Tab-separated table of C-alpha atoms and ligand atoms in Angstrom:
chain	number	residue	atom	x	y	z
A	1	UNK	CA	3.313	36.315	3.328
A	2	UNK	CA	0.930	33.689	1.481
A	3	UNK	CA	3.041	31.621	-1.005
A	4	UNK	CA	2.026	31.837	-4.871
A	5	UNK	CA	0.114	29.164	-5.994
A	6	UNK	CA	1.401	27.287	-8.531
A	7	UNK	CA	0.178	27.374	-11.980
A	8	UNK	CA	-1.890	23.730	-12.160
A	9	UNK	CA	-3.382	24.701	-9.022
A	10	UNK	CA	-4.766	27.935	-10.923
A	11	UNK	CA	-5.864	26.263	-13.444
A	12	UNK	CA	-8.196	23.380	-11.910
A	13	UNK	CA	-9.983	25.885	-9.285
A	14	UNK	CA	-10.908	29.140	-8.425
A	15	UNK	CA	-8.789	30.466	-5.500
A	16	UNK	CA	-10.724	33.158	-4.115
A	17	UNK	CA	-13.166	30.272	-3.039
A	18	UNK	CA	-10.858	27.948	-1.275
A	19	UNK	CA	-11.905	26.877	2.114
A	20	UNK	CA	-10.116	28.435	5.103
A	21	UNK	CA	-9.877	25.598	6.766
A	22	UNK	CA	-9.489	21.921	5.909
A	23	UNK	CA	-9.746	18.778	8.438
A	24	UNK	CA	-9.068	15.253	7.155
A	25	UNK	CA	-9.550	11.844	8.737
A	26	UNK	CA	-6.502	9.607	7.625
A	27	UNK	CA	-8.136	6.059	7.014
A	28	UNK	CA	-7.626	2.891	5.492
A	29	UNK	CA	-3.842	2.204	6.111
A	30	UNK	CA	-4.194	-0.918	7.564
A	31	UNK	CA	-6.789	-2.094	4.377
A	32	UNK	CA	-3.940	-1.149	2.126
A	33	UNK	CA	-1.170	-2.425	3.690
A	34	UNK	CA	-3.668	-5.794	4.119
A	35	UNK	CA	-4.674	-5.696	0.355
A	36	UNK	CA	-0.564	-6.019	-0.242
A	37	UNK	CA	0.228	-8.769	1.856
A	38	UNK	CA	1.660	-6.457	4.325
A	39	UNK	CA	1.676	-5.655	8.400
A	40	UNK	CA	-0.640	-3.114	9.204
A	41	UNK	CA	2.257	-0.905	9.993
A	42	UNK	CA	3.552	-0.374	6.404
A	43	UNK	CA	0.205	0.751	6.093
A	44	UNK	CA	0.834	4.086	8.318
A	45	UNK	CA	4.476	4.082	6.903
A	46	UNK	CA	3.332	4.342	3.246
A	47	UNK	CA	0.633	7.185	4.764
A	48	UNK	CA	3.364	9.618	5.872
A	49	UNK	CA	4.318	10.306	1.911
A	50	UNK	CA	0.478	10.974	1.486
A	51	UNK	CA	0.789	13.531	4.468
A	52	UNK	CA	4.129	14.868	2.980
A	53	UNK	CA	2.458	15.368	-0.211
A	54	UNK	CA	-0.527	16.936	0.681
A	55	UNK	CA	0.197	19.559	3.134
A	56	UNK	CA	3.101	20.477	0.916
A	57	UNK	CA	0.258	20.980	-2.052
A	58	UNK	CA	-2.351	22.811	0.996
A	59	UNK	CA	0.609	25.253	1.664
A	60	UNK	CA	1.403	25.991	-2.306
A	61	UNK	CA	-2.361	26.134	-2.810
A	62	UNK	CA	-2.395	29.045	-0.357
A	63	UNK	CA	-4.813	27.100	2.055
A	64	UNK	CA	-4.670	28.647	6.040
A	65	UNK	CA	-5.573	25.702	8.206
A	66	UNK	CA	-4.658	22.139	7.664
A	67	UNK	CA	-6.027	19.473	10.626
A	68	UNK	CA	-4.947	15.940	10.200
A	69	UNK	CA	-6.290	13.093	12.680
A	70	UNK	CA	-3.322	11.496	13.443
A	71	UNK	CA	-3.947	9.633	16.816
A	72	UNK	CA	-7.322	9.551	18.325
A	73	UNK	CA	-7.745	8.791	22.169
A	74	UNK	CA	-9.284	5.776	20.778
A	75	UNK	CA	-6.100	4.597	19.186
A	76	UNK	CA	-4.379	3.372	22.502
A	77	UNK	CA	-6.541	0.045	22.602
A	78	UNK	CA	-5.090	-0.564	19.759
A	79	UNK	CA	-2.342	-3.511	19.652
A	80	UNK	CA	0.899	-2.592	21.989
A	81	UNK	CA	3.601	-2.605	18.966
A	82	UNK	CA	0.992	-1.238	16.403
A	83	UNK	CA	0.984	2.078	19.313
A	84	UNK	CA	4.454	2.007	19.602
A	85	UNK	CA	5.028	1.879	15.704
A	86	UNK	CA	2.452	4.784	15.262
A	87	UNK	CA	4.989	7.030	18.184
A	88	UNK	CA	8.017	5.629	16.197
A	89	UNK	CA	6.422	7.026	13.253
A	90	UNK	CA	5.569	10.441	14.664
A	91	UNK	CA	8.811	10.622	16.529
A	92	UNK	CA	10.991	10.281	12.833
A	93	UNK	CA	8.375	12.527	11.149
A	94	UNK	CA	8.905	15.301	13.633
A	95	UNK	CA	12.493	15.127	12.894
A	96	UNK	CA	12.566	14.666	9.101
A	97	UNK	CA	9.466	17.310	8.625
A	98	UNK	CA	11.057	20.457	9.945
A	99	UNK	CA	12.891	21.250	6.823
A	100	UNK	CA	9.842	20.632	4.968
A	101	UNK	CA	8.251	23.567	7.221
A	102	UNK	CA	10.742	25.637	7.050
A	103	UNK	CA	11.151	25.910	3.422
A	104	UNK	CA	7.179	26.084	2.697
A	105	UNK	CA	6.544	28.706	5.462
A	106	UNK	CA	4.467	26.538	7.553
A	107	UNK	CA	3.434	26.704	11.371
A	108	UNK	CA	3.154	23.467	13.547
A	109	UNK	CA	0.275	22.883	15.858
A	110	UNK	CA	-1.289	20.269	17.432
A	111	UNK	CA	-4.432	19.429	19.383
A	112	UNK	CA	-5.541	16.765	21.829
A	113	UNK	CA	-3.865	15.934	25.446
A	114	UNK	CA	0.059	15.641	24.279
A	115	UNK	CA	0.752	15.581	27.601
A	116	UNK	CA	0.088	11.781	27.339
A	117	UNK	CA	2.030	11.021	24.822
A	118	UNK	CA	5.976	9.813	25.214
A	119	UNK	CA	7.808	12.498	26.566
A	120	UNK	CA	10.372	12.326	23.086
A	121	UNK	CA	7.695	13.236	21.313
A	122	UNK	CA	6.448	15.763	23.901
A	123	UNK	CA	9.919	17.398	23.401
A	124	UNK	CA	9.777	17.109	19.567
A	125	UNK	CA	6.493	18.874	19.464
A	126	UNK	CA	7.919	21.634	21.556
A	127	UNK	CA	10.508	22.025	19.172
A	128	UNK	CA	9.163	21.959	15.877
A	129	UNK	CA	6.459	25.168	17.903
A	130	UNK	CA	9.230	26.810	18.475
A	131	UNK	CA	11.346	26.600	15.661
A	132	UNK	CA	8.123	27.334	13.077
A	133	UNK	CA	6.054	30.050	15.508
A	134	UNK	CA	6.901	32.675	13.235
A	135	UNK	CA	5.995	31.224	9.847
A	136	UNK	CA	2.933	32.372	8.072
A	137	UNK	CA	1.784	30.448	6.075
A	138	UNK	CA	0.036	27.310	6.005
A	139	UNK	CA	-0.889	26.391	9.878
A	140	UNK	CA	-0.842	22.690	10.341
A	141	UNK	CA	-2.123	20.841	13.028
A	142	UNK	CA	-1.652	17.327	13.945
A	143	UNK	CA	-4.614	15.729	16.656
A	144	UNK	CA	-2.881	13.172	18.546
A	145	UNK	CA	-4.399	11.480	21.278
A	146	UNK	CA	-7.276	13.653	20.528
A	147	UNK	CA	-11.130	12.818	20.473
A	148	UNK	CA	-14.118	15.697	20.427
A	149	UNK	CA	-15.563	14.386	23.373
A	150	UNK	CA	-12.411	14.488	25.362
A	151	UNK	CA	-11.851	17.842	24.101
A	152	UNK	CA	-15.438	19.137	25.094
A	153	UNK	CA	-15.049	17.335	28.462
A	154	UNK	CA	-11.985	19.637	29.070
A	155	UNK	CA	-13.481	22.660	28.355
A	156	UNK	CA	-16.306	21.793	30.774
A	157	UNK	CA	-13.901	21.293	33.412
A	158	UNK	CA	-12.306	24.789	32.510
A	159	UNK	CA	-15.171	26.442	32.214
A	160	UNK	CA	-16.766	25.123	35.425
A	161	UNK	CA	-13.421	26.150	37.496
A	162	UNK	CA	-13.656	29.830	35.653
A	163	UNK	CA	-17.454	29.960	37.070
A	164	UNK	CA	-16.087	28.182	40.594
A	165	UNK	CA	-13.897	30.844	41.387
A	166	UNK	CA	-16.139	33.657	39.950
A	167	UNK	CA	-14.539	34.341	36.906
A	168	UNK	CA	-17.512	33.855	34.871
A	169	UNK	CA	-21.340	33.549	35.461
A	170	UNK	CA	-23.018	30.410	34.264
A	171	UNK	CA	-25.982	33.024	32.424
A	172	UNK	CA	-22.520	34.480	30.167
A	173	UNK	CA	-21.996	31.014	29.130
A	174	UNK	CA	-21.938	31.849	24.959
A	175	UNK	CA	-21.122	29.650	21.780
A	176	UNK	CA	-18.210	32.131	21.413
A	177	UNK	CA	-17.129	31.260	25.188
A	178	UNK	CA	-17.530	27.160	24.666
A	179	UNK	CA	-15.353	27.618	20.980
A	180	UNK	CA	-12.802	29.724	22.801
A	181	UNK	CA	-12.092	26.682	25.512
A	182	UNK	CA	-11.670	24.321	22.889
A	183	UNK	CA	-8.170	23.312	21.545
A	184	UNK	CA	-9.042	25.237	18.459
A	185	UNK	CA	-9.315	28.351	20.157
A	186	UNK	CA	-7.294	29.942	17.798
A	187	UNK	CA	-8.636	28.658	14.232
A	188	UNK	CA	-11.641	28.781	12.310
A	189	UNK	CA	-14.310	26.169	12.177
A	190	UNK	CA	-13.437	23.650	9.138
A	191	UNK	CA	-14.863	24.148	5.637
A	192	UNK	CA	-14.433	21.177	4.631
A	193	UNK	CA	-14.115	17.491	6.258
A	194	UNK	CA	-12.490	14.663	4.104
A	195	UNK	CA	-12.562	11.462	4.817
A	196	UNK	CA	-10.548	8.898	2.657
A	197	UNK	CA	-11.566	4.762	2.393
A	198	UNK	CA	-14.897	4.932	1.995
A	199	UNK	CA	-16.037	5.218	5.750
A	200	UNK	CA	-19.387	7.383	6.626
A	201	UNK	CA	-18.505	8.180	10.018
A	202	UNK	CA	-16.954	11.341	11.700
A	203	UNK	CA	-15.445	9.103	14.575
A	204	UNK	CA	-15.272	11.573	17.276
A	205	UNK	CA	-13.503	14.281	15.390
A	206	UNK	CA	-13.615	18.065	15.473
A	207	UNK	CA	-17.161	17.727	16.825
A	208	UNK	CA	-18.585	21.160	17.610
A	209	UNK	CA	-16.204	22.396	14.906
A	210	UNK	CA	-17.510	20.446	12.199
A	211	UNK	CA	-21.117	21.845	12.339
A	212	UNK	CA	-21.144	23.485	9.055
A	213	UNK	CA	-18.756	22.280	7.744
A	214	UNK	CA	-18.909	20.511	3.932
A	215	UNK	CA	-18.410	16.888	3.947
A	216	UNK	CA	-16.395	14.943	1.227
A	217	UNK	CA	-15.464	10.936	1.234
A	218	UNK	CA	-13.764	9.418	-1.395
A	219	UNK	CA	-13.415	5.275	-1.260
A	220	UNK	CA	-9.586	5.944	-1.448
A	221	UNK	CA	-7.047	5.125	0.871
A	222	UNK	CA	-5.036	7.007	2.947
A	223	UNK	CA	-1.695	6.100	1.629
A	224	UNK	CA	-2.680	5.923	-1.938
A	225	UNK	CA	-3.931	9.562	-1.525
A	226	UNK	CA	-1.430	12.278	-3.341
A	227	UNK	CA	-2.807	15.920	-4.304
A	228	UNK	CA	-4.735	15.589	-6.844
A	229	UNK	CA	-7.387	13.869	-4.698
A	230	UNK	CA	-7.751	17.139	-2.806
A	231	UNK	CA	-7.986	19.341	-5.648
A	232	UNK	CA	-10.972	17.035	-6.568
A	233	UNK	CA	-12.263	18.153	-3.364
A	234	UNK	CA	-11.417	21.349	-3.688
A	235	UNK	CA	-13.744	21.189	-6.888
A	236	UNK	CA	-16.318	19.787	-5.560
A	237	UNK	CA	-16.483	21.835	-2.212
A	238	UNK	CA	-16.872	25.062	-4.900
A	239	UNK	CA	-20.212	23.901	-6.124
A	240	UNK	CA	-21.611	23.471	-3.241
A	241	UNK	CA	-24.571	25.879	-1.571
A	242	UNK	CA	-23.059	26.561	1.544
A	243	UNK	CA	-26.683	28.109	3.513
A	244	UNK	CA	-25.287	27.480	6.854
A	245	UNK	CA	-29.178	27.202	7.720
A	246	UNK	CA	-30.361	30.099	5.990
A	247	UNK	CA	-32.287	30.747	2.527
A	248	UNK	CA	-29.928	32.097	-0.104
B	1	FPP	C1	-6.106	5.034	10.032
B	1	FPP	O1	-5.819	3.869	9.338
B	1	FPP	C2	-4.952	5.851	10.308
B	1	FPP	C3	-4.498	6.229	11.540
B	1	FPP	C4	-4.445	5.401	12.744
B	1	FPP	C5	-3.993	7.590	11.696
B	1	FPP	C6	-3.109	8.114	10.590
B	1	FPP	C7	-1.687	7.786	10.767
B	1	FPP	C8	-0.763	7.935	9.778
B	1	FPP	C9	-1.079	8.451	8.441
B	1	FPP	C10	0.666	7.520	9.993
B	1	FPP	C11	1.405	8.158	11.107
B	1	FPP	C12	1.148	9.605	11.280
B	1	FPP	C13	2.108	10.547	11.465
B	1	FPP	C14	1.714	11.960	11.656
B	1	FPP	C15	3.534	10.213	11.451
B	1	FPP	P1	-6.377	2.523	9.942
B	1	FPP	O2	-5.228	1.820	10.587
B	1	FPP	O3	-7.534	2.797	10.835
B	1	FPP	O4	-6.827	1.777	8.644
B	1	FPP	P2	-7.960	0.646	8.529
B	1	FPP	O5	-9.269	1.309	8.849
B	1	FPP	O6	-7.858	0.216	7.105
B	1	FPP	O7	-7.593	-0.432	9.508
């Protein structure tokens, strides 16, 4: 069952338009935390409330799909304790988020190659699947040490072993087949990509997902961003054209 929205959210759009799906790359938390004086890693700390907020408001708002770039496979050449900070990070929101899933009917997801990733967190991922598989609501998916290249590597590789041992003939190769072998086999393509501090890049993100998908950047960042930044979004993304190629 889809939760109610609540009554500003009816007010500032229309909901019958909302996008199905919404992706967002998380930047900037190292510019804020720098703009205050601060380590980069108050930076990410101050950008878990932003997360908090904002899939609390995407699961009120009665949105389906929720995709947050949380680690790219990028992120590892980052510095050692900056890394290890970032899996601290994860590791306590995993643990201090499930209630916040529970009581908003959400599903936990991720994407990427977790099987790199410390095995705590491994084993807190596994949890919070289990223990929010059968909510319906809002699905939200974390990327961690996830890139679109890596991902469309991997689904080479599968596909190529699927036509190896005669599964599959390279000629039935479709679109359809390719989307089903990526890890967001079981979601619809984004609507709409944000992008928060200003940046005008999709840094290896979503990339065969994102085709048609609407675009929005705001110069804020990250941790300064609360709801009301996506319903701005949300507004915007309404009056757009979406032609997906075609003539309307
Ligand atoms: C980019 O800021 C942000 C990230 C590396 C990913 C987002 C991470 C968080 C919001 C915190 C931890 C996440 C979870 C799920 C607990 P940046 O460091 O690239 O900022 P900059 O471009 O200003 O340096």
């Amino acid at each position: 069952m889809m939760s109610t929205p609540a009554p500003e959210i009816l007010e500032n759009y229309n909901i019958h338009t909302l996008p199905r799906h919404i992706a967002i790359i998380m930047d900037g938390n190292g510019r804020w935390a720098k703009q205050k004086g601060l380590k980069r890693v108050f930076g990410h700390r101050a950008g878990v409330d932003s997360i908090r907020d904002v899939v609390t408001f995407c699961a009120e708002a009665g949105i389906q799909y929720l995709t947050l770039y949380a680690f790219s496979t990028e992120n590892w050449a980052r510095p050692k304790l900056e890394v290890s900070m970032l899996m601290k990070l994860l590791q306590e929101y995993l643990v201090k988020e499930l209630p916040t899933f529970a009581k908003n009917n959400i599903q936990f997801n991720t994407i990427g190659i977790t099987e790199q990733l410390p095995d705590k967190v491994q084993k807190l991922i596994r949890y919070n699947k289990e223990q929010t598989q059968s909510n319906t609501g809002l699905t939200l998916t974390l990327a961690l040490n996830y890139s679109g290249r890596s991902e469309l590597t991997e689904a080479m590789r599968s596909i190529a072993k699927q036509i190896s041992n005669g599964q599959l003939k390279p000629e039935e190769i479709t679109e359809e087949i390719i989307s089903n072998n990526l890890f967001t086999h079981d979601m619809p393509d984004p609507d709409l990509l944000i992008r928060t501090s200003g940046e005008m890049r999709v840094s290896n993100y979503l990339l065969w997902q994102i085709s048609y998908a609407e675009i929005w950047i705001t110069p804020v960042l990250w941790p300064d961003i609360r709801r009301q930044h996506i319903i701005e979004a949300l507004q915007d993304f309404q009056k757009r054209d979406r032609r997906f190629g075609k003539v309307n």
